[in-house]
Amino acid sequence: MLFSRGFRQIPRSSLTGISRWLLPHRPEQSQTSPQCLRESAHKIFGGYGEPSYWGLPALHSSRYQVHHQSSSIVEEELDPFSLVSDELSLVANRLREMVVAEVPKLASAAEYFFKMGVEGKRFRPTVLLLMSTALNVAIPEPPKALGDTLTPELRTRQQSIAEITEMIHVASLLHDDVLDDADTRRGVGSLNFIMGNKVAVLAGDFLLSRACVALAALKNTEVVTLLATVVEHLVTGETMQITTTSDQRCSMEYYMQKTYYKTASLISNSCKAIALLAGQTTEVAMLAFEYGKNLGLAYQLIDDVLDFTGTSASLGKGSLSDIRHGIVTAPILFAMEEFPELRAVVEEGFDNPCNVDRALEYLGKSRGIQKARELAIKHANRAAEAIESLPESDDEDVKRSRRALIDLTQRVITRTK
């Protein structure tokens, strides 16, 4: 599926601190009916028309104007997932082999989300395999401090990063479901619901241990440090979420920092690891990092929107799950800016269903949904700019992979599940 080429760009903000996340905007009346919100909390929030992008002018002079380039490679229709489908199959098969355990129940639990039909689209491995090809450009000097570790071949080592990343991701899902007392995941019963919390936690620990073994086999200290830091970030982000003060809970800056730790750190540091294994420069490695960081933030912001606008069937989990668990996300935070009285509802908590209805009513009157989408678009644009800033290449495979990475930035913000 190819998305609109006429996608407007948002300029970067040079602001710091909280203004890194919040930009001024023009007041604009939401066309969503509060009454409709009360009647059906799952109805799509719509009717906003052309986004105002918080009153900022469109970016016309930037090098990043990918949707208006005349290059044939840009106009070529492609599916990012199909470009690496063969490799994805290899990665999926190896993952299933890596999670085999001696204890049958542990093996069954560990492979629960790696089975055919439950494994999802493998979004993160797709990004990493595309990034591997996108960085297949001339390197100014040979890789340093790798010695004999260039065997097995570089591509196999980069595939290993995709496998490690997916194991860390699934482990975090298993642990999150226990903390959230979730009963569904990816449209099926969550592992904690099927096998109990203890087995789910142990299965997550087992996946992390297997990821560590695979990571050590790469024998690259910098890459090991990067992905070990990711695990630390996952724990930090989850702790931030369950131990917030009232002020932190209502802070967009705190929310975005937590979102980076919980969602974006894994993909950003994994993208950087792909570049480091290829012996790329610090500058190229940081561009890979920036792509992953901003793609991850955009992904989570759209998740926040879909929690209000999607349905349980489309999301594979209960909609309104965040607010029902007392988690305040971007749409509510933006709504709180317009309606400060909403803060009193948030501070009172959402154990009372009436408070959920009141928060949804304020959200329906606000531009919270639209502004969360706009913030996602801003980060998606930054991710695409990072790819456009990579060293130029005439290699068609490199260009195609970069186009696919840019295409993914649009798929992230236009997805409905």
GROMACS .gro file of C-alpha atoms in nm:
model
  417
    1MET     CA    1   0.000   0.000   0.000
    2LEU     CA    2   0.145   0.332  -0.104
    3PHE     CA    3   0.054   0.642   0.087
    4SER     CA    4  -0.001   0.998  -0.029
    5ARG     CA    5   0.296   1.173  -0.187
    6GLY     CA    6   0.166   1.514  -0.088
    7PHE     CA    7   0.261   1.479   0.275
    8ARG     CA    8   0.346   1.815   0.430
    9GLN     CA    9   0.663   1.860   0.627
   10ILE     CA   10   0.712   2.014   0.965
   11PRO     CA   11   1.029   2.211   1.040
   12ARG     CA   12   1.244   2.113   1.332
   13SER     CA   13   1.219   2.313   1.649
   14SER     CA   14   1.529   2.467   1.797
   15LEU     CA   15   1.364   2.496   2.135
   16THR     CA   16   1.499   2.312   2.438
   17GLY     CA   17   1.353   2.156   2.748
   18ILE     CA   18   0.981   2.120   2.746
   19SER     CA   19   0.949   2.314   2.421
   20ARG     CA   20   1.130   2.031   2.246
   21TRP     CA   21   0.803   1.846   2.270
   22LEU     CA   22   0.541   2.124   2.283
   23LEU     CA   23   0.514   2.389   2.015
   24PRO     CA   24   0.268   2.682   1.997
   25HIS     CA   25  -0.047   2.625   1.796
   26ARG     CA   26  -0.343   2.804   1.646
   27PRO     CA   27  -0.673   2.746   1.819
   28GLU     CA   28  -0.896   2.536   1.601
   29GLN     CA   29  -1.239   2.400   1.688
   30SER     CA   30  -1.256   2.021   1.703
   31GLN     CA   31  -1.544   1.876   1.506
   32THR     CA   32  -1.569   1.569   1.728
   33SER     CA   33  -1.889   1.558   1.930
   34PRO     CA   34  -1.847   1.502   2.304
   35GLN     CA   35  -2.185   1.330   2.305
   36CYS     CA   36  -2.057   1.083   2.044
   37LEU     CA   37  -1.759   1.020   2.268
   38ARG     CA   38  -1.981   0.926   2.556
   39GLU     CA   39  -2.196   0.706   2.335
   40SER     CA   40  -1.905   0.527   2.171
   41ALA     CA   41  -1.555   0.571   2.309
   42HIS     CA   42  -1.417   0.366   2.018
   43LYS     CA   43  -1.546   0.594   1.740
   44ILE     CA   44  -1.277   0.740   1.518
   45PHE     CA   45  -1.190   1.101   1.601
   46GLY     CA   46  -1.210   1.278   1.267
   47GLY     CA   47  -1.316   1.582   1.072
   48TYR     CA   48  -1.010   1.787   1.150
   49GLY     CA   49  -0.934   1.881   0.790
   50GLU     CA   50  -0.588   1.997   0.690
   51PRO     CA   51  -0.351   1.994   0.991
   52SER     CA   52  -0.231   2.336   1.101
   53TYR     CA   53   0.099   2.197   1.237
   54TRP     CA   54   0.070   2.434   1.531
   55GLY     CA   55   0.080   2.738   1.306
   56LEU     CA   56   0.427   2.668   1.171
   57PRO     CA   57   0.504   2.725   0.802
   58ALA     CA   58   0.560   2.427   0.575
   59LEU     CA   59   0.919   2.331   0.510
   60HIS     CA   60   0.992   2.420   0.145
   61SER     CA   61   1.368   2.459   0.128
   62SER     CA   62   1.487   2.152   0.318
   63ARG     CA   63   1.681   1.880   0.140
   64TYR     CA   64   1.412   1.648   0.267
   65GLN     CA   65   1.135   1.678   0.008
   66VAL     CA   66   1.117   1.309  -0.067
   67HIS     CA   67   0.759   1.307  -0.185
   68HIS     CA   68   0.827   1.564  -0.457
   69GLN     CA   69   1.149   1.423  -0.598
   70SER     CA   70   1.144   1.315  -0.961
   71SER     CA   71   1.376   1.018  -0.920
   72SER     CA   72   1.227   0.696  -1.056
   73ILE     CA   73   1.332   0.511  -0.742
   74VAL     CA   74   1.113   0.746  -0.536
   75GLU     CA   75   0.814   0.690  -0.762
   76GLU     CA   76   0.855   0.313  -0.765
   77GLU     CA   77   0.586   0.137  -0.566
   78LEU     CA   78   0.733  -0.094  -0.308
   79ASP     CA   79   0.642  -0.279   0.006
   80PRO     CA   80   0.916  -0.245   0.271
   81PHE     CA   81   0.824  -0.583   0.420
   82SER     CA   82   0.841  -0.766   0.086
   83LEU     CA   83   1.191  -0.629   0.017
   84VAL     CA   84   1.327  -0.833   0.308
   85SER     CA   85   1.067  -1.111   0.320
   86ASP     CA   86   1.318  -1.389   0.253
   87GLU     CA   87   1.549  -1.264   0.527
   88LEU     CA   88   1.255  -1.219   0.763
   89SER     CA   89   1.174  -1.587   0.715
   90LEU     CA   90   1.532  -1.680   0.802
   91VAL     CA   91   1.524  -1.457   1.109
   92ALA     CA   92   1.188  -1.601   1.219
   93ASN     CA   93   1.314  -1.958   1.182
   94ARG     CA   94   1.630  -1.884   1.378
   95LEU     CA   95   1.428  -1.714   1.651
   96ARG     CA   96   1.215  -2.024   1.692
   97GLU     CA   97   1.534  -2.233   1.718
   98MET     CA   98   1.690  -1.995   1.971
   99VAL     CA   99   1.403  -2.010   2.219
  100VAL     CA  100   1.401  -2.387   2.256
  101ALA     CA  101   1.442  -2.482   2.623
  102GLU     CA  102   1.498  -2.807   2.810
  103VAL     CA  103   1.189  -2.760   3.026
  104PRO     CA  104   0.883  -2.813   2.803
  105LYS     CA  105   0.662  -2.555   2.975
  106LEU     CA  106   0.932  -2.288   2.957
  107ALA     CA  107   0.995  -2.372   2.591
  108SER     CA  108   0.623  -2.347   2.516
  109ALA     CA  109   0.601  -2.012   2.695
  110ALA     CA  110   0.917  -1.867   2.538
  111GLU     CA  111   0.803  -1.948   2.185
  112TYR     CA  112   0.446  -1.825   2.242
  113PHE     CA  113   0.482  -1.505   2.037
  114PHE     CA  114   0.727  -1.655   1.787
  115LYS     CA  115   0.480  -1.911   1.653
  116MET     CA  116   0.335  -1.885   1.304
  117GLY     CA  117   0.028  -1.662   1.304
  118VAL     CA  118   0.114  -1.483   1.629
  119GLU     CA  119   0.454  -1.340   1.542
  120GLY     CA  120   0.315  -1.015   1.397
  121LYS     CA  121   0.467  -0.826   1.108
  122ARG     CA  122   0.817  -0.821   1.258
  123PHE     CA  123   0.834  -0.443   1.225
  124ARG     CA  124   1.166  -0.401   1.408
  125PRO     CA  125   1.357  -0.673   1.218
  126THR     CA  126   1.226  -0.523   0.894
  127VAL     CA  127   1.363  -0.180   0.988
  128LEU     CA  128   1.701  -0.326   1.082
  129LEU     CA  129   1.739  -0.538   0.768
  130LEU     CA  130   1.649  -0.239   0.551
  131MET     CA  131   1.894  -0.024   0.747
  132SER     CA  132   2.166  -0.284   0.683
  133THR     CA  133   2.124  -0.240   0.307
  134ALA     CA  134   2.073   0.136   0.331
  135LEU     CA  135   2.418   0.169   0.493
  136ASN     CA  136   2.590  -0.048   0.234
  137VAL     CA  137   2.801   0.242   0.114
  138ALA     CA  138   3.172   0.309   0.082
  139ILE     CA  139   3.345   0.327   0.420
  140PRO     CA  140   3.628   0.584   0.450
  141GLU     CA  141   3.849   0.344   0.643
  142PRO     CA  142   3.837  -0.021   0.752
  143PRO     CA  143   3.635  -0.112   1.062
  144LYS     CA  144   3.836  -0.064   1.380
  145ALA     CA  145   3.887  -0.310   1.663
  146LEU     CA  146   3.693  -0.589   1.494
  147GLY     CA  147   3.988  -0.815   1.429
  148ASP     CA  148   3.878  -1.162   1.326
  149THR     CA  149   3.519  -1.097   1.426
  150LEU     CA  150   3.424  -1.007   1.068
  151THR     CA  151   3.335  -1.375   1.036
  152PRO     CA  152   3.062  -1.479   1.000
  153GLU     CA  153   2.977  -1.241   0.719
  154LEU     CA  154   2.859  -0.891   0.804
  155ARG     CA  155   2.504  -0.952   0.685
  156THR     CA  156   2.467  -1.251   0.916
  157ARG     CA  157   2.592  -1.041   1.206
  158GLN     CA  158   2.341  -0.770   1.123
  159GLN     CA  159   2.065  -1.031   1.103
  160SER     CA  160   2.170  -1.132   1.452
  161ILE     CA  161   2.100  -0.776   1.571
  162ALA     CA  162   1.748  -0.811   1.428
  163GLU     CA  163   1.701  -1.137   1.619
  164ILE     CA  164   1.838  -0.997   1.945
  165THR     CA  165   1.618  -0.688   1.913
  166GLU     CA  166   1.306  -0.897   1.859
  167MET     CA  167   1.383  -1.116   2.160
  168ILE     CA  168   1.432  -0.810   2.381
  169HIS     CA  169   1.109  -0.661   2.245
  170VAL     CA  170   0.900  -0.974   2.307
  171ALA     CA  171   1.052  -1.013   2.655
  172SER     CA  172   0.943  -0.657   2.734
  173LEU     CA  173   0.591  -0.736   2.610
  174LEU     CA  174   0.568  -1.039   2.837
  175HIS     CA  175   0.678  -0.837   3.139
  176ASP     CA  176   0.453  -0.541   3.049
  177ASP     CA  177   0.149  -0.769   3.025
  178VAL     CA  178   0.216  -0.898   3.375
  179LEU     CA  179   0.253  -0.544   3.513
  180ASP     CA  180  -0.062  -0.429   3.330
  181ASP     CA  181  -0.259  -0.745   3.413
  182ALA     CA  182  -0.339  -0.769   3.040
  183ASP     CA  183  -0.552  -1.052   2.907
  184THR     CA  184  -0.493  -1.009   2.532
  185ARG     CA  185  -0.195  -0.941   2.306
  186ARG     CA  186  -0.188  -0.943   1.925
  187GLY     CA  187  -0.546  -1.060   1.918
  188VAL     CA  188  -0.488  -1.371   2.130
  189GLY     CA  189  -0.475  -1.442   2.500
  190SER     CA  190  -0.168  -1.290   2.665
  191LEU     CA  191   0.085  -1.537   2.803
  192ASN     CA  192   0.020  -1.432   3.164
  193PHE     CA  193  -0.352  -1.491   3.106
  194ILE     CA  194  -0.289  -1.837   2.956
  195MET     CA  195  -0.004  -1.965   3.175
  196GLY     CA  196   0.005  -1.731   3.473
  197ASN     CA  197   0.225  -1.442   3.582
  198LYS     CA  198   0.515  -1.651   3.713
  199VAL     CA  199   0.566  -1.843   3.389
  200ALA     CA  200   0.527  -1.522   3.184
  201VAL     CA  201   0.796  -1.344   3.388
  202LEU     CA  202   1.032  -1.643   3.361
  203ALA     CA  203   0.970  -1.667   2.986
  204GLY     CA  204   1.063  -1.300   2.950
  205ASP     CA  205   1.378  -1.356   3.156
  206PHE     CA  206   1.465  -1.659   2.942
  207LEU     CA  207   1.434  -1.453   2.621
  208LEU     CA  208   1.659  -1.184   2.767
  209SER     CA  209   1.918  -1.445   2.860
  210ARG     CA  210   1.913  -1.590   2.506
  211ALA     CA  211   1.948  -1.237   2.366
  212CYS     CA  212   2.253  -1.184   2.588
  213VAL     CA  213   2.417  -1.503   2.465
  214ALA     CA  214   2.363  -1.400   2.101
  215LEU     CA  215   2.489  -1.051   2.177
  216ALA     CA  216   2.807  -1.180   2.339
  217ALA     CA  217   2.874  -1.395   2.031
  218LEU     CA  218   2.914  -1.077   1.823
  219LYS     CA  219   3.226  -0.990   2.027
  220ASN     CA  220   3.179  -0.618   1.979
  221THR     CA  221   3.201  -0.430   2.307
  222GLU     CA  222   3.035  -0.112   2.179
  223VAL     CA  223   2.736  -0.301   2.041
  224VAL     CA  224   2.703  -0.504   2.362
  225THR     CA  225   2.705  -0.180   2.564
  226LEU     CA  226   2.440  -0.025   2.340
  227LEU     CA  227   2.191  -0.309   2.374
  228ALA     CA  228   2.263  -0.362   2.742
  229THR     CA  229   2.172   0.004   2.788
  230VAL     CA  230   1.844  -0.065   2.608
  231VAL     CA  231   1.747  -0.321   2.872
  232GLU     CA  232   1.829  -0.065   3.141
  233HIS     CA  233   1.611   0.190   2.960
  234LEU     CA  234   1.318  -0.053   2.941
  235VAL     CA  235   1.331  -0.102   3.317
  236THR     CA  236   1.377   0.271   3.378
  237GLY     CA  237   1.082   0.362   3.156
  238GLU     CA  238   0.851   0.109   3.318
  239THR     CA  239   0.954   0.231   3.663
  240MET     CA  240   0.890   0.591   3.558
  241GLN     CA  241   0.541   0.489   3.448
  242ILE     CA  242   0.440   0.325   3.776
  243THR     CA  243   0.606   0.570   4.018
  244THR     CA  244   0.503   0.911   3.884
  245THR     CA  245   0.427   1.210   4.100
  246SER     CA  246   0.126   1.426   4.018
  247ASP     CA  247   0.342   1.685   3.840
  248GLN     CA  248   0.532   1.421   3.643
  249ARG     CA  249   0.211   1.251   3.537
  250CYS     CA  250   0.092   1.579   3.383
  251SER     CA  251   0.426   1.668   3.221
  252MET     CA  252   0.472   1.622   2.846
  253GLU     CA  253   0.850   1.632   2.884
  254TYR     CA  254   0.840   1.352   3.143
  255TYR     CA  255   0.602   1.155   2.923
  256MET     CA  256   0.828   1.185   2.617
  257GLN     CA  257   1.136   1.082   2.815
  258LYS     CA  258   0.949   0.777   2.943
  259THR     CA  259   0.832   0.700   2.589
  260TYR     CA  260   1.188   0.711   2.461
  261TYR     CA  261   1.299   0.465   2.728
  262LYS     CA  262   1.005   0.227   2.683
  263THR     CA  263   0.971   0.232   2.304
  264ALA     CA  264   1.227   0.430   2.106
  265SER     CA  265   1.553   0.332   2.278
  266LEU     CA  266   1.539  -0.025   2.148
  267ILE     CA  267   1.497   0.061   1.779
  268SER     CA  268   1.731   0.364   1.788
  269ASN     CA  269   2.020   0.182   1.952
  270SER     CA  270   1.965  -0.125   1.735
  271CYS     CA  271   1.985   0.091   1.422
  272LYS     CA  272   2.307   0.240   1.556
  273ALA     CA  273   2.441  -0.110   1.623
  274ILE     CA  274   2.378  -0.199   1.257
  275ALA     CA  275   2.594   0.097   1.153
  276LEU     CA  276   2.870   0.014   1.400
  277LEU     CA  277   2.894  -0.346   1.281
  278ALA     CA  278   2.937  -0.212   0.928
  279GLY     CA  279   3.226   0.005   1.044
  280GLN     CA  280   3.044   0.326   0.957
  281THR     CA  281   3.151   0.668   1.081
  282THR     CA  282   3.021   0.823   1.400
  283GLU     CA  283   2.814   1.065   1.191
  284VAL     CA  284   2.643   0.786   0.996
  285ALA     CA  285   2.585   0.586   1.314
  286MET     CA  286   2.415   0.887   1.471
  287LEU     CA  287   2.191   0.934   1.166
  288ALA     CA  288   2.085   0.570   1.200
  289PHE     CA  289   2.019   0.635   1.571
  290GLU     CA  290   1.812   0.947   1.494
  291TYR     CA  291   1.603   0.755   1.243
  292GLY     CA  292   1.523   0.485   1.496
  293LYS     CA  293   1.460   0.730   1.778
  294ASN     CA  294   1.213   0.943   1.585
  295LEU     CA  295   1.043   0.647   1.420
  296GLY     CA  296   0.995   0.490   1.764
  297LEU     CA  297   0.850   0.810   1.911
  298ALA     CA  298   0.613   0.851   1.616
  299TYR     CA  299   0.505   0.488   1.650
  300GLN     CA  300   0.419   0.526   2.019
  301LEU     CA  301   0.237   0.856   1.969
  302ILE     CA  302   0.013   0.691   1.709
  303ASP     CA  303  -0.038   0.402   1.952
  304ASP     CA  304  -0.160   0.660   2.203
  305VAL     CA  305  -0.405   0.799   1.949
  306LEU     CA  306  -0.528   0.455   1.848
  307ASP     CA  307  -0.595   0.367   2.210
  308PHE     CA  308  -0.875   0.627   2.188
  309THR     CA  309  -0.978   0.597   1.824
  310GLY     CA  310  -0.927   0.229   1.746
  311THR     CA  311  -1.124  -0.080   1.841
  312SER     CA  312  -1.024  -0.383   2.042
  313ALA     CA  313  -1.054  -0.598   1.729
  314SER     CA  314  -0.822  -0.382   1.517
  315LEU     CA  315  -0.561  -0.329   1.788
  316GLY     CA  316  -0.542  -0.684   1.921
  317LYS     CA  317  -0.587  -0.547   2.272
  318GLY     CA  318  -0.850  -0.359   2.466
  319SER     CA  319  -0.892  -0.001   2.349
  320LEU     CA  320  -0.888   0.267   2.620
  321SER     CA  321  -0.647   0.035   2.800
  322ASP     CA  322  -0.404   0.313   2.894
  323ILE     CA  323  -0.652   0.548   3.056
  324ARG     CA  324  -0.828   0.260   3.232
  325HIS     CA  325  -0.490   0.169   3.384
  326GLY     CA  326  -0.439   0.530   3.490
  327ILE     CA  327  -0.173   0.597   3.225
  328VAL     CA  328  -0.188   0.952   3.091
  329THR     CA  329  -0.069   0.978   2.730
  330ALA     CA  330  -0.016   1.254   2.473
  331PRO     CA  331  -0.380   1.315   2.367
  332ILE     CA  332  -0.491   1.372   2.727
  333LEU     CA  333  -0.183   1.585   2.802
  334PHE     CA  334  -0.261   1.808   2.502
  335ALA     CA  335  -0.627   1.826   2.602
  336MET     CA  336  -0.518   1.933   2.949
  337GLU     CA  337  -0.342   2.233   2.795
  338GLU     CA  338  -0.672   2.356   2.652
  339PHE     CA  339  -0.881   2.258   2.952
  340PRO     CA  340  -0.677   2.294   3.275
  341GLU     CA  341  -0.976   2.167   3.473
  342LEU     CA  342  -0.906   1.824   3.321
  343ARG     CA  343  -0.605   1.799   3.553
  344ALA     CA  344  -0.833   1.764   3.855
  345VAL     CA  345  -0.996   1.462   3.685
  346VAL     CA  346  -0.655   1.309   3.610
  347GLU     CA  347  -0.533   1.360   3.965
  348GLU     CA  348  -0.848   1.202   4.105
  349GLY     CA  349  -0.772   0.889   3.903
  350PHE     CA  350  -0.963   0.662   3.668
  351ASP     CA  351  -1.073   0.387   3.903
  352ASN     CA  352  -1.412   0.555   3.883
  353PRO     CA  353  -1.560   0.494   3.533
  354CYS     CA  354  -1.728   0.835   3.552
  355ASN     CA  355  -1.384   0.997   3.548
  356VAL     CA  356  -1.300   0.809   3.228
  357ASP     CA  357  -1.617   0.950   3.071
  358ARG     CA  358  -1.534   1.301   3.192
  359ALA     CA  359  -1.179   1.279   3.053
  360LEU     CA  360  -1.313   1.155   2.719
  361GLU     CA  361  -1.560   1.443   2.709
  362TYR     CA  362  -1.280   1.696   2.757
  363LEU     CA  363  -1.072   1.512   2.497
  364GLY     CA  364  -1.361   1.531   2.251
  365LYS     CA  365  -1.387   1.907   2.294
  366SER     CA  366  -1.012   1.956   2.256
  367ARG     CA  367  -0.758   1.917   1.979
  368GLY     CA  368  -0.569   1.657   2.181
  369ILE     CA  369  -0.604   1.378   1.925
  370GLN     CA  370  -0.505   1.603   1.636
  371LYS     CA  371  -0.207   1.751   1.817
  372ALA     CA  372  -0.078   1.408   1.917
  373ARG     CA  373  -0.097   1.308   1.548
  374GLU     CA  374   0.087   1.626   1.452
  375LEU     CA  375   0.363   1.553   1.699
  376ALA     CA  376   0.390   1.202   1.552
  377ILE     CA  377   0.417   1.354   1.203
  378LYS     CA  378   0.694   1.586   1.323
  379HIS     CA  379   0.899   1.292   1.449
  380ALA     CA  380   0.824   1.088   1.135
  381ASN     CA  381   0.960   1.377   0.926
  382ARG     CA  382   1.275   1.389   1.139
  383ALA     CA  383   1.326   1.017   1.086
  384ALA     CA  384   1.295   1.061   0.709
  385GLU     CA  385   1.537   1.355   0.718
  386ALA     CA  386   1.796   1.132   0.886
  387ILE     CA  387   1.777   0.886   0.595
  388GLU     CA  388   1.799   1.169   0.342
  389SER     CA  389   2.116   1.291   0.516
  390LEU     CA  390   2.305   0.964   0.468
  391PRO     CA  391   2.601   0.970   0.226
  392GLU     CA  392   2.479   0.954  -0.134
  393SER     CA  393   2.490   0.627  -0.322
  394ASP     CA  394   2.424   0.521  -0.682
  395ASP     CA  395   2.354   0.164  -0.579
  396GLU     CA  396   1.991   0.081  -0.664
  397ASP     CA  397   1.952  -0.160  -0.371
  398VAL     CA  398   2.075   0.107  -0.130
  399LYS     CA  399   1.839   0.367  -0.278
  400ARG     CA  400   1.546   0.127  -0.271
  401SER     CA  401   1.608   0.038   0.094
  402ARG     CA  402   1.630   0.403   0.190
  403ARG     CA  403   1.306   0.472   0.007
  404ALA     CA  404   1.149   0.184   0.200
  405LEU     CA  405   1.272   0.326   0.532
  406ILE     CA  406   1.115   0.660   0.442
  407ASP     CA  407   0.797   0.482   0.336
  408LEU     CA  408   0.783   0.320   0.680
  409THR     CA  409   0.772   0.664   0.842
  410GLN     CA  410   0.440   0.725   0.663
  411ARG     CA  411   0.305   0.379   0.733
  412VAL     CA  412   0.368   0.437   1.103
  413ILE     CA  413   0.161   0.754   1.117
  414THR     CA  414  -0.120   0.637   0.890
  415ARG     CA  415  -0.171   0.292   1.039
  416THR     CA  416  -0.499   0.195   1.202
  417LYS     CA  417  -0.369  -0.095   1.410
   0.00000   0.00000   0.00000
